[in-house]
Amino acid sequence: QVQFVESGGGLVQPGGSLRLSCAASESIFSSYTMAWYRQAPGKQREFVARIGSTKITNYSDSVKGRFTISRDNAKNTMYLQMNNLKPEDTAVYYCNKWYSPQSDWGKGTQVTVSS
């Protein structure tokens, strides 16, 4: 199965920005609809954004207008540009296929928004 590795997280102040990356292990990545998910402490994993193979995008209401998902199929990589970050965006961020069967979940990347 294709494996995904997330990176780019960190500690940022409210209103700040971060860019997350999701690197895929195989070039078949380009044919997948991919998505970002996040899981805050004590909460279930939730959908953040997705991007199709034709680069059509969709966002959760909580991040719409602040986050931008993109992909570079030549690099087998997906990105999540996060602007105007809020404390409620604090979570571990994961990437995976949108459609089943999904790959095993990676370790994710921690995003902490705090002053």
PDB file of C-alpha atoms in Angstrom:
ATOM      1  CA  GLN A   1       0.000   0.000   0.000  1.00  0.00           C
ATOM      2  CA  VAL A   2       1.037   3.597  -0.500  1.00  0.00           C
ATOM      3  CA  GLN A   3       2.511   5.230   2.585  1.00  0.00           C
ATOM      4  CA  PHE A   4       2.270   8.875   3.538  1.00  0.00           C
ATOM      5  CA  VAL A   5       4.595  10.978   5.702  1.00  0.00           C
ATOM      6  CA  GLU A   6       3.418  14.283   7.135  1.00  0.00           C
ATOM      7  CA  SER A   7       5.736  17.160   8.062  1.00  0.00           C
ATOM      8  CA  GLY A   8       5.804  20.898   8.631  1.00  0.00           C
ATOM      9  CA  GLY A   9       3.999  21.246  11.923  1.00  0.00           C
ATOM     10  CA  GLY A  10       5.136  23.382  14.831  1.00  0.00           C
ATOM     11  CA  LEU A  11       4.266  26.004  17.398  1.00  0.00           C
ATOM     12  CA  VAL A  12       2.804  29.231  16.043  1.00  0.00           C
ATOM     13  CA  GLN A  13       1.058  32.227  17.530  1.00  0.00           C
ATOM     14  CA  PRO A  14      -2.583  32.982  16.765  1.00  0.00           C
ATOM     15  CA  GLY A  15      -2.827  34.675  13.387  1.00  0.00           C
ATOM     16  CA  GLY A  16       0.312  32.960  12.152  1.00  0.00           C
ATOM     17  CA  SER A  17       0.864  30.601   9.247  1.00  0.00           C
ATOM     18  CA  LEU A  18       2.253  27.138   8.613  1.00  0.00           C
ATOM     19  CA  ARG A  19       2.654  24.958   5.544  1.00  0.00           C
ATOM     20  CA  LEU A  20       2.234  21.221   5.956  1.00  0.00           C
ATOM     21  CA  SER A  21       3.526  18.636   3.507  1.00  0.00           C
ATOM     22  CA  CYS A  22       2.414  15.076   2.801  1.00  0.00           C
ATOM     23  CA  ALA A  23       4.890  12.927   0.900  1.00  0.00           C
ATOM     24  CA  ALA A  24       3.661   9.759  -0.802  1.00  0.00           C
ATOM     25  CA  SER A  25       5.810   6.693  -1.325  1.00  0.00           C
ATOM     26  CA  GLU A  26       4.568   5.903  -4.835  1.00  0.00           C
ATOM     27  CA  SER A  27       3.726   7.826  -7.987  1.00  0.00           C
ATOM     28  CA  ILE A  28       0.243   6.299  -8.099  1.00  0.00           C
ATOM     29  CA  PHE A  29      -0.454   9.126  -5.620  1.00  0.00           C
ATOM     30  CA  SER A  30      -1.368  11.276  -8.621  1.00  0.00           C
ATOM     31  CA  SER A  31      -4.507   9.224  -9.275  1.00  0.00           C
ATOM     32  CA  TYR A  32      -5.851   9.494  -5.726  1.00  0.00           C
ATOM     33  CA  THR A  33      -8.250  11.972  -4.219  1.00  0.00           C
ATOM     34  CA  MET A  34      -6.262  12.987  -1.150  1.00  0.00           C
ATOM     35  CA  ALA A  35      -7.312  14.622   2.089  1.00  0.00           C
ATOM     36  CA  TRP A  36      -6.028  16.252   5.222  1.00  0.00           C
ATOM     37  CA  TYR A  37      -7.508  15.282   8.563  1.00  0.00           C
ATOM     38  CA  ARG A  38      -6.809  16.411  12.112  1.00  0.00           C
ATOM     39  CA  GLN A  39      -7.315  15.109  15.605  1.00  0.00           C
ATOM     40  CA  ALA A  40      -7.377  17.360  18.633  1.00  0.00           C
ATOM     41  CA  PRO A  41      -6.790  15.981  22.141  1.00  0.00           C
ATOM     42  CA  GLY A  42      -9.831  14.093  23.355  1.00  0.00           C
ATOM     43  CA  LYS A  43     -11.658  14.411  20.045  1.00  0.00           C
ATOM     44  CA  GLN A  44     -12.245  12.213  17.032  1.00  0.00           C
ATOM     45  CA  ARG A  45     -10.298  12.635  13.831  1.00  0.00           C
ATOM     46  CA  GLU A  46     -12.051  15.092  11.528  1.00  0.00           C
ATOM     47  CA  PHE A  47     -11.915  16.072   7.874  1.00  0.00           C
ATOM     48  CA  VAL A  48     -10.090  19.292   7.021  1.00  0.00           C
ATOM     49  CA  ALA A  49      -9.721  19.484   3.220  1.00  0.00           C
ATOM     50  CA  ARG A  50      -9.504  17.282   0.154  1.00  0.00           C
ATOM     51  CA  ILE A  51      -8.193  17.570  -3.381  1.00  0.00           C
ATOM     52  CA  GLY A  52      -9.045  15.407  -6.351  1.00  0.00           C
ATOM     53  CA  SER A  53      -6.774  14.090  -9.050  1.00  0.00           C
ATOM     54  CA  THR A  54      -7.994  16.995 -11.210  1.00  0.00           C
ATOM     55  CA  LYS A  55      -7.227  19.388  -8.328  1.00  0.00           C
ATOM     56  CA  ILE A  56     -10.838  20.154  -7.441  1.00  0.00           C
ATOM     57  CA  THR A  57     -10.855  21.102  -3.767  1.00  0.00           C
ATOM     58  CA  ASN A  58     -13.250  20.978  -0.836  1.00  0.00           C
ATOM     59  CA  TYR A  59     -12.908  22.336   2.703  1.00  0.00           C
ATOM     60  CA  SER A  60     -14.572  21.964   6.061  1.00  0.00           C
ATOM     61  CA  ASP A  61     -16.485  25.042   7.149  1.00  0.00           C
ATOM     62  CA  SER A  62     -14.086  25.596  10.038  1.00  0.00           C
ATOM     63  CA  VAL A  63     -11.077  26.214   7.758  1.00  0.00           C
ATOM     64  CA  LYS A  64     -12.682  27.589   4.610  1.00  0.00           C
ATOM     65  CA  GLY A  65     -11.047  30.867   3.590  1.00  0.00           C
ATOM     66  CA  ARG A  66      -8.004  30.285   5.818  1.00  0.00           C
ATOM     67  CA  PHE A  67      -6.505  27.009   4.557  1.00  0.00           C
ATOM     68  CA  THR A  68      -5.478  26.089   1.015  1.00  0.00           C
ATOM     69  CA  ILE A  69      -4.859  22.535  -0.142  1.00  0.00           C
ATOM     70  CA  SER A  70      -2.680  21.836  -3.158  1.00  0.00           C
ATOM     71  CA  ARG A  71      -0.680  19.048  -4.735  1.00  0.00           C
ATOM     72  CA  ASP A  72       2.405  18.573  -6.876  1.00  0.00           C
ATOM     73  CA  ASN A  73       2.023  15.212  -8.602  1.00  0.00           C
ATOM     74  CA  ALA A  74       5.537  15.409 -10.040  1.00  0.00           C
ATOM     75  CA  LYS A  75       6.838  15.384  -6.467  1.00  0.00           C
ATOM     76  CA  ASN A  76       4.242  12.951  -5.098  1.00  0.00           C
ATOM     77  CA  THR A  77       3.458  15.591  -2.492  1.00  0.00           C
ATOM     78  CA  MET A  78       0.381  17.333  -1.142  1.00  0.00           C
ATOM     79  CA  TYR A  79       0.390  20.557   0.841  1.00  0.00           C
ATOM     80  CA  LEU A  80      -1.793  22.434   3.285  1.00  0.00           C
ATOM     81  CA  GLN A  81      -1.157  26.165   3.582  1.00  0.00           C
ATOM     82  CA  MET A  82      -2.674  27.334   6.847  1.00  0.00           C
ATOM     83  CA  ASN A  83      -3.139  31.059   7.420  1.00  0.00           C
ATOM     84  CA  ASN A  84      -4.739  33.054  10.235  1.00  0.00           C
ATOM     85  CA  LEU A  85      -4.329  30.106  12.575  1.00  0.00           C
ATOM     86  CA  LYS A  86      -6.515  29.921  15.660  1.00  0.00           C
ATOM     87  CA  PRO A  87      -6.027  28.066  18.957  1.00  0.00           C
ATOM     88  CA  GLU A  88      -8.826  25.692  17.923  1.00  0.00           C
ATOM     89  CA  ASP A  89      -6.678  24.568  14.983  1.00  0.00           C
ATOM     90  CA  THR A  90      -4.344  22.874  17.479  1.00  0.00           C
ATOM     91  CA  ALA A  91      -4.238  19.184  16.569  1.00  0.00           C
ATOM     92  CA  VAL A  92      -2.212  16.416  15.007  1.00  0.00           C
ATOM     93  CA  TYR A  93      -2.643  16.675  11.243  1.00  0.00           C
ATOM     94  CA  TYR A  94      -2.726  13.585   9.048  1.00  0.00           C
ATOM     95  CA  CYS A  95      -2.990  12.933   5.341  1.00  0.00           C
ATOM     96  CA  ASN A  96      -4.533   9.931   3.630  1.00  0.00           C
ATOM     97  CA  LYS A  97      -6.585   8.877   0.648  1.00  0.00           C
ATOM     98  CA  TRP A  98     -10.155  10.157   0.681  1.00  0.00           C
ATOM     99  CA  TYR A  99     -11.726   6.983  -0.662  1.00  0.00           C
ATOM    100  CA  SER A 100     -11.512   3.528   0.838  1.00  0.00           C
ATOM    101  CA  PRO A 101      -9.456   1.549   1.214  1.00  0.00           C
ATOM    102  CA  GLN A 102      -7.320   4.084   2.989  1.00  0.00           C
ATOM    103  CA  SER A 103      -3.690   3.444   3.786  1.00  0.00           C
ATOM    104  CA  ASP A 104      -2.475   2.902   7.326  1.00  0.00           C
ATOM    105  CA  TRP A 105      -2.344   6.201   9.182  1.00  0.00           C
ATOM    106  CA  GLY A 106       1.048   7.832   9.581  1.00  0.00           C
ATOM    107  CA  LYS A 107       2.384   9.554  12.665  1.00  0.00           C
ATOM    108  CA  GLY A 108       0.983  12.918  11.650  1.00  0.00           C
ATOM    109  CA  THR A 109       2.481  16.315  12.378  1.00  0.00           C
ATOM    110  CA  GLN A 110       1.649  18.351  15.478  1.00  0.00           C
ATOM    111  CA  VAL A 111       0.313  21.878  15.034  1.00  0.00           C
ATOM    112  CA  THR A 112       0.055  23.991  18.166  1.00  0.00           C
ATOM    113  CA  VAL A 113      -1.437  27.472  18.049  1.00  0.00           C
ATOM    114  CA  SER A 114      -0.743  29.351  21.238  1.00  0.00           C
ATOM    115  CA  SER A 115       0.514  32.686  22.470  1.00  0.00           C
TER     116      SER A 115
END
